[in-house]
């Protein structure tokens, strides 16, 4: 970690406010990296620009100055001609004339030399320890919250970290009462609102900051204080955004140095993780995995967060859970990439011990989706017939809010451990009722699951009862759309209305009640799987 003279002095003055700086230091010297703090030696033949020297002597003759300049010019450091050795003079009596020693910093202090020297070394050691903790956190694959916790006392400014799916990953917990709309909204909701995201994600917003820190061209009324913002990219793949809300009394250059150290640590962590579980995941995959981790996410929140994903909230979707004997990470990554190359419009990612595929069904293929998917996937998977691949399909669903539920359907089908024949496709709609029926004693199971009115029509076995069954089934499957029912059955719409009313009257059914319709549809499915004609 690069520790500069500015970092050391800023923290030193903050902790020892009875000291002050009497001479100015150039920006170049303030930004130069230090390797340590030492007492000024008696023989100054080996002075280095990379160290901060401490002494209690404030007078240097011209001869010593020339010797010092000569030693600095001979060093191998390419910047030695422009950077003086930094020397701290700790004294109570300020000399009348200090023009002869421009590279000396005078500090007026009540501290003795030893105390001042120890204080400077302590400040330097704190930065070294901070860098060590950040490095160790990278080594352990720590979460973002731990990086903020490690950095809060050093940076002393609130920080927000969030991903492009708007999920709040971590925030400073030392500032619960911070009077800032962005900070409080993010903590309360767990994500940034769209107005804030648009503010920070505008074109070149991260590159174009003026010296106050505010976005160029933004009205001052939007932010109550200036911010630092940084987008961290890993191999051109957007990973996270870091925002530091600048509330510190320290100089911006000092805070910026600490913030860059913090962001660099986050970037190194992501680069380390990028080789495994972040390697093949896009912004939308993060969003979908978050929905699986948080299945109770409200629909309104999903609608807002999906704004920045290449997904539509409404659509004809189905979830496929793929399980196989491909367990090695490199092989799994290759397999996922192959699927992505052949299933362009799908979201595909590894999750837990399987591969999840969000498939967007074309219009008008909802009814025959089984045959359609078999045909589409056969050509992709035919070369992997020896890898024990099995696909588990959820029911089709119509919005992303049902994604977690559909995933559970497919995974529950996998957990049933159904015997798999030559067919590698397992559809939820084909197996859940079948499993339910098979777990019931064979005797009278049809009567246990079916609505009595359907059994009455079935046992009557007349032309009228068979027609009633056909009309009722079409009426339910077409979601009571009379025109669709008429077209499907080749009847006039008025005839459909007449027969439906007769069925309601004859069997005392209230087809306006969704629970009644659900029981009837389930009964039809039971009859189908029971092989009753």
mmCIF file of C-alpha atoms in Angstrom, residues 119-482:
data_model
loop_
_atom_site.group_PDB
_atom_site.id
_atom_site.type_symbol
_atom_site.label_atom_id
_atom_site.label_comp_id
_atom_site.label_asym_id
_atom_site.label_seq_id
_atom_site.Cartn_x
_atom_site.Cartn_y
_atom_site.Cartn_z
ATOM 1 C CA UNK A 119 3.504 9.314 17.479
ATOM 2 C CA UNK A 120 4.621 9.607 13.849
ATOM 3 C CA UNK A 121 5.755 5.992 13.806
ATOM 4 C CA UNK A 122 2.428 4.945 15.335
ATOM 5 C CA UNK A 123 0.519 6.772 12.581
ATOM 6 C CA UNK A 124 2.664 5.125 9.912
ATOM 7 C CA UNK A 125 2.193 1.708 11.567
ATOM 8 C CA UNK A 126 -1.608 2.203 11.579
ATOM 9 C CA UNK A 127 -1.613 2.617 7.812
ATOM 10 C CA UNK A 128 0.635 -0.446 7.442
ATOM 11 C CA UNK A 129 -1.746 -2.475 9.635
ATOM 12 C CA UNK A 130 -4.759 -1.227 7.650
ATOM 13 C CA UNK A 131 -3.146 -2.412 4.413
ATOM 14 C CA UNK A 132 -2.325 -5.773 6.029
ATOM 15 C CA UNK A 133 -5.948 -6.242 7.127
ATOM 16 C CA UNK A 134 -7.222 -5.404 3.639
ATOM 17 C CA UNK A 135 -4.754 -7.859 2.072
ATOM 18 C CA UNK A 136 -5.817 -10.578 4.497
ATOM 19 C CA UNK A 137 -9.484 -9.872 3.748
ATOM 20 C CA UNK A 138 -8.712 -10.367 0.040
ATOM 21 C CA UNK A 139 -6.947 -13.627 0.836
ATOM 22 C CA UNK A 140 -9.992 -14.874 2.782
ATOM 23 C CA UNK A 141 -12.561 -13.819 0.156
ATOM 24 C CA UNK A 142 -14.221 -11.564 2.719
ATOM 25 C CA UNK A 143 -17.515 -9.873 1.941
ATOM 26 C CA UNK A 144 -17.818 -6.173 1.095
ATOM 27 C CA UNK A 145 -19.217 -5.339 4.515
ATOM 28 C CA UNK A 146 -15.986 -6.484 6.153
ATOM 29 C CA UNK A 147 -13.948 -4.179 3.918
ATOM 30 C CA UNK A 148 -16.106 -1.245 5.005
ATOM 31 C CA UNK A 149 -15.842 -2.240 8.676
ATOM 32 C CA UNK A 150 -12.042 -2.432 8.398
ATOM 33 C CA UNK A 151 -11.878 0.966 6.666
ATOM 34 C CA UNK A 152 -14.433 3.046 8.571
ATOM 35 C CA UNK A 153 -12.140 4.412 11.274
ATOM 36 C CA UNK A 154 -9.403 5.216 8.750
ATOM 37 C CA UNK A 155 -11.585 6.893 6.124
ATOM 38 C CA UNK A 156 -14.139 8.409 8.538
ATOM 39 C CA UNK A 157 -16.752 8.877 5.807
ATOM 40 C CA UNK A 158 -19.873 6.806 4.989
ATOM 41 C CA UNK A 159 -19.589 4.419 2.042
ATOM 42 C CA UNK A 160 -22.178 2.621 -0.103
ATOM 43 C CA UNK A 161 -21.426 -0.340 -2.359
ATOM 44 C CA UNK A 162 -24.029 -1.695 -4.791
ATOM 45 C CA UNK A 163 -24.148 -3.832 -7.913
ATOM 46 C CA UNK A 164 -25.699 -2.890 -11.259
ATOM 47 C CA UNK A 165 -28.847 -4.841 -10.367
ATOM 48 C CA UNK A 166 -29.334 -2.130 -7.709
ATOM 49 C CA UNK A 167 -28.876 -4.520 -4.803
ATOM 50 C CA UNK A 168 -27.170 -2.848 -1.860
ATOM 51 C CA UNK A 169 -24.148 -4.998 -1.023
ATOM 52 C CA UNK A 170 -22.769 -3.111 1.992
ATOM 53 C CA UNK A 171 -22.888 0.246 3.753
ATOM 54 C CA UNK A 172 -21.178 2.031 6.641
ATOM 55 C CA UNK A 173 -22.824 0.970 9.874
ATOM 56 C CA UNK A 174 -21.064 3.673 11.900
ATOM 57 C CA UNK A 175 -23.409 6.324 10.479
ATOM 58 C CA UNK A 176 -26.964 5.181 11.317
ATOM 59 C CA UNK A 177 -28.192 8.755 11.841
ATOM 60 C CA UNK A 178 -26.606 10.304 8.776
ATOM 61 C CA UNK A 179 -28.991 12.941 7.401
ATOM 62 C CA UNK A 180 -28.683 11.962 3.759
ATOM 63 C CA UNK A 181 -31.528 10.876 1.515
ATOM 64 C CA UNK A 182 -29.473 8.507 -0.649
ATOM 65 C CA UNK A 183 -27.833 6.838 2.338
ATOM 66 C CA UNK A 184 -31.027 6.386 4.344
ATOM 67 C CA UNK A 185 -33.100 5.260 1.331
ATOM 68 C CA UNK A 186 -30.503 2.650 0.386
ATOM 69 C CA UNK A 187 -30.386 1.246 3.928
ATOM 70 C CA UNK A 188 -34.175 1.168 4.274
ATOM 71 C CA UNK A 189 -34.899 -0.449 0.892
ATOM 72 C CA UNK A 190 -31.772 -2.523 0.344
ATOM 73 C CA UNK A 191 -31.211 -0.916 -3.074
ATOM 74 C CA UNK A 192 -30.757 2.498 -4.682
ATOM 75 C CA UNK A 193 -33.802 4.192 -6.174
ATOM 76 C CA UNK A 194 -33.840 4.852 -9.907
ATOM 77 C CA UNK A 195 -33.384 8.608 -9.581
ATOM 78 C CA UNK A 196 -30.137 8.085 -7.673
ATOM 79 C CA UNK A 197 -28.920 5.411 -10.060
ATOM 80 C CA UNK A 198 -29.547 7.651 -13.064
ATOM 81 C CA UNK A 199 -27.601 10.409 -11.333
ATOM 82 C CA UNK A 200 -24.556 8.239 -10.729
ATOM 83 C CA UNK A 201 -24.736 6.191 -13.927
ATOM 84 C CA UNK A 202 -24.981 9.017 -16.443
ATOM 85 C CA UNK A 203 -22.423 9.100 -19.257
ATOM 86 C CA UNK A 204 -18.922 9.688 -17.880
ATOM 87 C CA UNK A 205 -20.280 10.501 -14.426
ATOM 88 C CA UNK A 206 -17.383 8.627 -12.822
ATOM 89 C CA UNK A 207 -14.741 10.300 -14.960
ATOM 90 C CA UNK A 208 -16.073 13.868 -14.951
ATOM 91 C CA UNK A 209 -15.858 15.136 -11.409
ATOM 92 C CA UNK A 210 -14.942 18.758 -10.744
ATOM 93 C CA UNK A 211 -12.687 19.652 -7.834
ATOM 94 C CA UNK A 212 -15.620 19.925 -5.435
ATOM 95 C CA UNK A 213 -16.512 16.319 -6.217
ATOM 96 C CA UNK A 214 -19.953 17.057 -7.635
ATOM 97 C CA UNK A 215 -20.988 15.705 -11.020
ATOM 98 C CA UNK A 216 -20.349 18.219 -13.767
ATOM 99 C CA UNK A 217 -23.576 19.954 -14.753
ATOM 100 C CA UNK A 218 -25.598 18.587 -11.839
ATOM 101 C CA UNK A 219 -27.584 21.068 -9.746
ATOM 102 C CA UNK A 220 -26.217 21.483 -6.236
ATOM 103 C CA UNK A 221 -29.679 20.809 -4.826
ATOM 104 C CA UNK A 222 -29.511 17.110 -5.674
ATOM 105 C CA UNK A 223 -26.640 16.334 -3.293
ATOM 106 C CA UNK A 224 -26.240 17.893 0.123
ATOM 107 C CA UNK A 225 -22.489 17.307 -0.080
ATOM 108 C CA UNK A 226 -19.880 16.301 -2.675
ATOM 109 C CA UNK A 227 -19.291 12.618 -3.381
ATOM 110 C CA UNK A 228 -16.571 10.366 -4.651
ATOM 111 C CA UNK A 229 -17.848 7.642 -6.994
ATOM 112 C CA UNK A 230 -16.053 4.793 -8.696
ATOM 113 C CA UNK A 231 -17.217 2.022 -11.003
ATOM 114 C CA UNK A 232 -15.105 -1.117 -10.623
ATOM 115 C CA UNK A 233 -14.876 -3.167 -13.804
ATOM 116 C CA UNK A 234 -13.429 -6.646 -14.029
ATOM 117 C CA UNK A 235 -12.319 -7.548 -17.566
ATOM 118 C CA UNK A 236 -14.914 -5.186 -19.030
ATOM 119 C CA UNK A 237 -17.635 -6.832 -16.976
ATOM 120 C CA UNK A 238 -19.380 -4.378 -14.675
ATOM 121 C CA UNK A 239 -19.082 -5.680 -11.135
ATOM 122 C CA UNK A 240 -19.846 -3.066 -8.453
ATOM 123 C CA UNK A 241 -20.128 0.664 -7.844
ATOM 124 C CA UNK A 242 -18.581 2.321 -4.793
ATOM 125 C CA UNK A 243 -19.810 5.700 -3.534
ATOM 126 C CA UNK A 244 -18.156 7.609 -0.704
ATOM 127 C CA UNK A 245 -20.313 10.391 0.758
ATOM 128 C CA UNK A 246 -17.813 13.151 1.533
ATOM 129 C CA UNK A 247 -18.633 14.428 5.030
ATOM 130 C CA UNK A 248 -15.107 14.603 6.464
ATOM 131 C CA UNK A 249 -13.378 17.750 7.679
ATOM 132 C CA UNK A 250 -10.105 16.441 6.225
ATOM 133 C CA UNK A 251 -8.860 17.597 2.842
ATOM 134 C CA UNK A 252 -10.305 16.002 -0.251
ATOM 135 C CA UNK A 253 -6.890 14.881 -1.473
ATOM 136 C CA UNK A 254 -6.299 12.956 1.764
ATOM 137 C CA UNK A 255 -9.758 11.313 1.699
ATOM 138 C CA UNK A 256 -9.337 10.499 -1.995
ATOM 139 C CA UNK A 257 -6.057 8.663 -1.312
ATOM 140 C CA UNK A 258 -7.695 6.490 1.351
ATOM 141 C CA UNK A 259 -10.753 5.896 -0.828
ATOM 142 C CA UNK A 260 -8.586 4.778 -3.747
ATOM 143 C CA UNK A 261 -6.792 2.299 -1.456
ATOM 144 C CA UNK A 262 -10.190 0.976 -0.356
ATOM 145 C CA UNK A 263 -11.488 0.686 -3.948
ATOM 146 C CA UNK A 264 -8.280 -0.989 -5.106
ATOM 147 C CA UNK A 265 -8.739 -3.628 -2.408
ATOM 148 C CA UNK A 266 -12.313 -4.274 -3.553
ATOM 149 C CA UNK A 267 -11.054 -4.526 -7.134
ATOM 150 C CA UNK A 268 -8.320 -7.006 -6.161
ATOM 151 C CA UNK A 269 -10.894 -9.099 -4.313
ATOM 152 C CA UNK A 270 -13.136 -9.223 -7.369
ATOM 153 C CA UNK A 271 -10.216 -10.072 -9.627
ATOM 154 C CA UNK A 272 -9.387 -12.968 -7.302
ATOM 155 C CA UNK A 273 -12.972 -14.188 -7.264
ATOM 156 C CA UNK A 274 -13.384 -13.609 -10.984
ATOM 157 C CA UNK A 275 -11.567 -16.853 -11.807
ATOM 158 C CA UNK A 276 -14.303 -18.978 -10.212
ATOM 159 C CA UNK A 277 -17.847 -18.028 -9.268
ATOM 160 C CA UNK A 278 -17.852 -14.537 -10.837
ATOM 161 C CA UNK A 279 -16.222 -15.661 -14.052
ATOM 162 C CA UNK A 280 -19.282 -16.358 -16.190
ATOM 163 C CA UNK A 281 -21.959 -14.302 -14.493
ATOM 164 C CA UNK A 282 -23.455 -11.157 -15.924
ATOM 165 C CA UNK A 283 -25.415 -8.369 -14.272
ATOM 166 C CA UNK A 284 -28.714 -10.096 -15.007
ATOM 167 C CA UNK A 285 -27.444 -13.368 -13.573
ATOM 168 C CA UNK A 286 -26.646 -11.562 -10.294
ATOM 169 C CA UNK A 287 -30.174 -10.202 -10.274
ATOM 170 C CA UNK A 288 -31.757 -13.616 -10.867
ATOM 171 C CA UNK A 289 -29.566 -15.302 -8.245
ATOM 172 C CA UNK A 290 -30.610 -12.645 -5.773
ATOM 173 C CA UNK A 291 -34.259 -13.517 -6.484
ATOM 174 C CA UNK A 292 -33.470 -17.178 -5.745
ATOM 175 C CA UNK A 293 -31.720 -16.182 -2.511
ATOM 176 C CA UNK A 294 -34.627 -13.890 -1.558
ATOM 177 C CA UNK A 295 -37.815 -15.546 -2.879
ATOM 178 C CA UNK A 296 -40.060 -13.141 -0.936
ATOM 179 C CA UNK A 297 -38.866 -10.040 -2.802
ATOM 180 C CA UNK A 298 -41.951 -7.826 -3.398
ATOM 181 C CA UNK A 299 -43.151 -7.495 -6.985
ATOM 182 C CA UNK A 300 -42.855 -3.684 -6.867
ATOM 183 C CA UNK A 301 -39.187 -3.942 -5.902
ATOM 184 C CA UNK A 302 -38.525 -6.461 -8.677
ATOM 185 C CA UNK A 303 -40.167 -4.161 -11.231
ATOM 186 C CA UNK A 304 -37.934 -1.279 -10.182
ATOM 187 C CA UNK A 305 -34.722 -3.315 -10.069
ATOM 188 C CA UNK A 306 -35.342 -5.001 -13.428
ATOM 189 C CA UNK A 307 -35.060 -1.602 -15.109
ATOM 190 C CA UNK A 308 -31.317 -2.105 -15.632
ATOM 191 C CA UNK A 309 -31.460 -5.761 -16.754
ATOM 192 C CA UNK A 310 -31.963 -7.187 -20.216
ATOM 193 C CA UNK A 311 -35.235 -8.796 -19.144
ATOM 194 C CA UNK A 312 -38.896 -7.950 -19.499
ATOM 195 C CA UNK A 313 -41.052 -8.313 -16.418
ATOM 196 C CA UNK A 314 -43.884 -9.846 -18.451
ATOM 197 C CA UNK A 315 -43.302 -12.760 -20.803
ATOM 198 C CA UNK A 316 -43.691 -16.500 -21.401
ATOM 199 C CA UNK A 317 -40.974 -18.045 -19.260
ATOM 200 C CA UNK A 318 -39.986 -21.468 -18.031
ATOM 201 C CA UNK A 319 -37.179 -22.507 -15.651
ATOM 202 C CA UNK A 320 -34.962 -25.496 -16.471
ATOM 203 C CA UNK A 321 -32.718 -27.019 -13.796
ATOM 204 C CA UNK A 322 -29.963 -29.081 -15.388
ATOM 205 C CA UNK A 323 -28.225 -31.736 -13.297
ATOM 206 C CA UNK A 324 -25.369 -33.887 -14.560
ATOM 207 C CA UNK A 325 -22.141 -35.580 -13.542
ATOM 208 C CA UNK A 326 -20.157 -32.557 -14.795
ATOM 209 C CA UNK A 327 -18.797 -31.398 -11.448
ATOM 210 C CA UNK A 328 -15.324 -30.028 -12.203
ATOM 211 C CA UNK A 329 -15.395 -26.227 -12.375
ATOM 212 C CA UNK A 330 -13.514 -25.830 -15.686
ATOM 213 C CA UNK A 331 -15.725 -28.450 -17.353
ATOM 214 C CA UNK A 332 -18.867 -26.853 -15.925
ATOM 215 C CA UNK A 333 -17.784 -23.400 -17.144
ATOM 216 C CA UNK A 334 -17.155 -24.821 -20.618
ATOM 217 C CA UNK A 335 -20.564 -26.509 -20.601
ATOM 218 C CA UNK A 336 -22.294 -23.279 -19.501
ATOM 219 C CA UNK A 337 -20.525 -21.334 -22.236
ATOM 220 C CA UNK A 338 -21.574 -23.919 -24.816
ATOM 221 C CA UNK A 339 -25.192 -23.604 -23.695
ATOM 222 C CA UNK A 340 -24.985 -19.810 -23.857
ATOM 223 C CA UNK A 341 -23.586 -19.936 -27.378
ATOM 224 C CA UNK A 342 -26.497 -22.108 -28.524
ATOM 225 C CA UNK A 343 -29.301 -20.586 -26.437
ATOM 226 C CA UNK A 344 -28.806 -16.910 -27.185
ATOM 227 C CA UNK A 345 -31.961 -15.543 -25.565
ATOM 228 C CA UNK A 346 -31.598 -17.482 -22.306
ATOM 229 C CA UNK A 347 -30.053 -16.607 -18.961
ATOM 230 C CA UNK A 348 -27.785 -19.493 -17.886
ATOM 231 C CA UNK A 349 -25.706 -19.688 -14.703
ATOM 232 C CA UNK A 350 -24.440 -22.145 -12.082
ATOM 233 C CA UNK A 351 -26.372 -22.154 -8.820
ATOM 234 C CA UNK A 352 -25.750 -24.506 -5.922
ATOM 235 C CA UNK A 353 -25.128 -27.966 -7.401
ATOM 236 C CA UNK A 354 -26.835 -27.458 -10.760
ATOM 237 C CA UNK A 355 -27.232 -25.153 -13.747
ATOM 238 C CA UNK A 356 -30.249 -22.846 -13.968
ATOM 239 C CA UNK A 357 -31.705 -21.815 -17.338
ATOM 240 C CA UNK A 358 -34.353 -19.116 -17.687
ATOM 241 C CA UNK A 359 -35.939 -19.895 -21.054
ATOM 242 C CA UNK A 360 -38.120 -17.376 -22.897
ATOM 243 C CA UNK A 361 -40.785 -19.350 -24.774
ATOM 244 C CA UNK A 362 -41.922 -17.951 -28.135
ATOM 245 C CA UNK A 363 -45.497 -16.772 -28.472
ATOM 246 C CA UNK A 364 -48.091 -19.449 -29.223
ATOM 247 C CA UNK A 365 -45.802 -22.244 -27.946
ATOM 248 C CA UNK A 366 -47.162 -22.298 -24.371
ATOM 249 C CA UNK A 367 -49.544 -25.180 -25.050
ATOM 250 C CA UNK A 368 -47.041 -27.454 -26.838
ATOM 251 C CA UNK A 369 -43.947 -26.283 -24.965
ATOM 252 C CA UNK A 370 -42.917 -29.874 -24.142
ATOM 253 C CA UNK A 371 -42.499 -30.894 -27.772
ATOM 254 C CA UNK A 372 -40.961 -27.547 -28.666
ATOM 255 C CA UNK A 373 -38.288 -27.733 -25.940
ATOM 256 C CA UNK A 374 -37.475 -31.365 -26.675
ATOM 257 C CA UNK A 375 -36.849 -30.451 -30.286
ATOM 258 C CA UNK A 376 -34.750 -27.372 -29.457
ATOM 259 C CA UNK A 377 -32.597 -28.992 -26.772
ATOM 260 C CA UNK A 378 -32.014 -32.290 -28.532
ATOM 261 C CA UNK A 379 -29.571 -30.749 -31.037
ATOM 262 C CA UNK A 380 -27.650 -28.935 -28.290
ATOM 263 C CA UNK A 381 -27.279 -31.877 -25.881
ATOM 264 C CA UNK A 382 -26.876 -34.772 -28.288
ATOM 265 C CA UNK A 383 -23.075 -34.717 -27.897
ATOM 266 C CA UNK A 384 -23.401 -35.043 -24.110
ATOM 267 C CA UNK A 385 -25.476 -38.225 -24.033
ATOM 268 C CA UNK A 386 -22.756 -39.985 -22.021
ATOM 269 C CA UNK A 387 -22.733 -37.415 -19.176
ATOM 270 C CA UNK A 388 -25.917 -38.448 -17.319
ATOM 271 C CA UNK A 389 -27.666 -35.149 -18.027
ATOM 272 C CA UNK A 390 -31.263 -34.710 -16.849
ATOM 273 C CA UNK A 391 -33.407 -31.610 -17.367
ATOM 274 C CA UNK A 392 -36.149 -30.668 -14.904
ATOM 275 C CA UNK A 393 -38.765 -28.189 -16.179
ATOM 276 C CA UNK A 394 -41.048 -25.935 -14.174
ATOM 277 C CA UNK A 395 -44.525 -24.932 -15.258
ATOM 278 C CA UNK A 396 -44.577 -21.973 -17.692
ATOM 279 C CA UNK A 397 -45.037 -18.632 -15.913
ATOM 280 C CA UNK A 398 -45.800 -15.108 -17.065
ATOM 281 C CA UNK A 399 -43.641 -12.704 -15.011
ATOM 282 C CA UNK A 400 -40.220 -12.586 -13.360
ATOM 283 C CA UNK A 401 -41.852 -12.274 -9.949
ATOM 284 C CA UNK A 402 -42.625 -16.016 -10.205
ATOM 285 C CA UNK A 403 -39.021 -16.967 -11.032
ATOM 286 C CA UNK A 404 -38.123 -18.273 -7.542
ATOM 287 C CA UNK A 405 -41.352 -20.285 -7.335
ATOM 288 C CA UNK A 406 -40.718 -21.857 -10.752
ATOM 289 C CA UNK A 407 -37.154 -22.751 -9.712
ATOM 290 C CA UNK A 408 -38.523 -24.536 -6.643
ATOM 291 C CA UNK A 409 -40.913 -26.510 -8.842
ATOM 292 C CA UNK A 410 -38.055 -27.782 -10.991
ATOM 293 C CA UNK A 411 -35.812 -28.492 -7.992
ATOM 294 C CA UNK A 412 -38.586 -30.326 -6.125
ATOM 295 C CA UNK A 413 -38.996 -32.513 -9.186
ATOM 296 C CA UNK A 414 -35.252 -33.237 -9.053
ATOM 297 C CA UNK A 415 -35.473 -34.129 -5.349
ATOM 298 C CA UNK A 416 -38.200 -36.691 -6.048
ATOM 299 C CA UNK A 417 -35.416 -38.873 -7.529
ATOM 300 C CA UNK A 418 -37.753 -40.160 -10.221
ATOM 301 C CA UNK A 419 -36.535 -43.120 -12.278
ATOM 302 C CA UNK A 420 -35.120 -41.715 -15.523
ATOM 303 C CA UNK A 421 -35.471 -43.785 -18.673
ATOM 304 C CA UNK A 422 -33.956 -42.912 -22.033
ATOM 305 C CA UNK A 423 -35.897 -39.644 -21.894
ATOM 306 C CA UNK A 424 -33.797 -36.996 -20.118
ATOM 307 C CA UNK A 425 -36.699 -34.514 -19.860
ATOM 308 C CA UNK A 426 -38.795 -34.319 -16.665
ATOM 309 C CA UNK A 427 -41.720 -31.883 -16.733
ATOM 310 C CA UNK A 428 -43.278 -30.699 -13.506
ATOM 311 C CA UNK A 429 -46.807 -30.786 -14.889
ATOM 312 C CA UNK A 430 -46.359 -34.420 -15.911
ATOM 313 C CA UNK A 431 -45.064 -35.671 -12.591
ATOM 314 C CA UNK A 432 -46.415 -33.754 -9.628
ATOM 315 C CA UNK A 433 -49.968 -35.120 -9.896
ATOM 316 C CA UNK A 434 -48.655 -38.527 -10.829
ATOM 317 C CA UNK A 435 -46.508 -38.546 -7.705
ATOM 318 C CA UNK A 436 -49.474 -37.372 -5.641
ATOM 319 C CA UNK A 437 -51.691 -40.133 -6.978
ATOM 320 C CA UNK A 438 -49.113 -42.890 -6.549
ATOM 321 C CA UNK A 439 -48.620 -42.030 -2.890
ATOM 322 C CA UNK A 440 -52.337 -42.671 -2.271
ATOM 323 C CA UNK A 441 -53.778 -46.182 -1.865
ATOM 324 C CA UNK A 442 -55.009 -47.451 -5.197
ATOM 325 C CA UNK A 443 -58.485 -48.159 -3.874
ATOM 326 C CA UNK A 444 -60.889 -45.330 -4.490
ATOM 327 C CA UNK A 445 -58.103 -42.860 -5.184
ATOM 328 C CA UNK A 446 -60.090 -41.400 -8.092
ATOM 329 C CA UNK A 447 -62.972 -40.637 -5.720
ATOM 330 C CA UNK A 448 -60.535 -39.119 -3.227
ATOM 331 C CA UNK A 449 -59.223 -36.540 -5.682
ATOM 332 C CA UNK A 450 -62.060 -35.823 -8.132
ATOM 333 C CA UNK A 451 -65.023 -33.492 -7.884
ATOM 334 C CA UNK A 452 -68.263 -35.553 -7.639
ATOM 335 C CA UNK A 453 -69.899 -33.694 -10.547
ATOM 336 C CA UNK A 454 -67.206 -34.900 -12.968
ATOM 337 C CA UNK A 455 -67.559 -38.489 -11.771
ATOM 338 C CA UNK A 456 -71.328 -38.198 -12.196
ATOM 339 C CA UNK A 457 -70.910 -37.062 -15.838
ATOM 340 C CA UNK A 458 -68.296 -39.750 -16.432
ATOM 341 C CA UNK A 459 -70.403 -42.607 -15.033
ATOM 342 C CA UNK A 460 -73.529 -41.436 -16.895
ATOM 343 C CA UNK A 461 -71.624 -42.045 -20.144
ATOM 344 C CA UNK A 462 -74.284 -40.523 -22.392
ATOM 345 C CA UNK A 463 -73.899 -38.285 -25.407
ATOM 346 C CA UNK A 464 -75.043 -35.325 -23.304
ATOM 347 C CA UNK A 465 -72.692 -36.039 -20.374
ATOM 348 C CA UNK A 466 -69.718 -36.563 -22.677
ATOM 349 C CA UNK A 467 -70.529 -33.245 -24.405
ATOM 350 C CA UNK A 468 -70.800 -31.547 -21.000
ATOM 351 C CA UNK A 469 -67.361 -32.846 -20.007
ATOM 352 C CA UNK A 470 -65.837 -31.625 -23.264
ATOM 353 C CA UNK A 471 -67.440 -28.162 -23.023
ATOM 354 C CA UNK A 472 -66.548 -27.730 -19.329
ATOM 355 C CA UNK A 473 -62.917 -28.752 -19.903
ATOM 356 C CA UNK A 474 -62.518 -26.386 -22.872
ATOM 357 C CA UNK A 475 -64.226 -23.599 -20.899
ATOM 358 C CA UNK A 476 -61.760 -23.991 -18.020
ATOM 359 C CA UNK A 477 -58.655 -24.441 -20.177
ATOM 360 C CA UNK A 478 -59.473 -21.347 -22.236
ATOM 361 C CA UNK A 479 -59.843 -19.329 -19.031
ATOM 362 C CA UNK A 480 -63.585 -18.771 -19.701
ATOM 363 C CA UNK A 481 -62.970 -16.913 -22.980
ATOM 364 C CA UNK A 482 -66.188 -17.794 -24.789
#
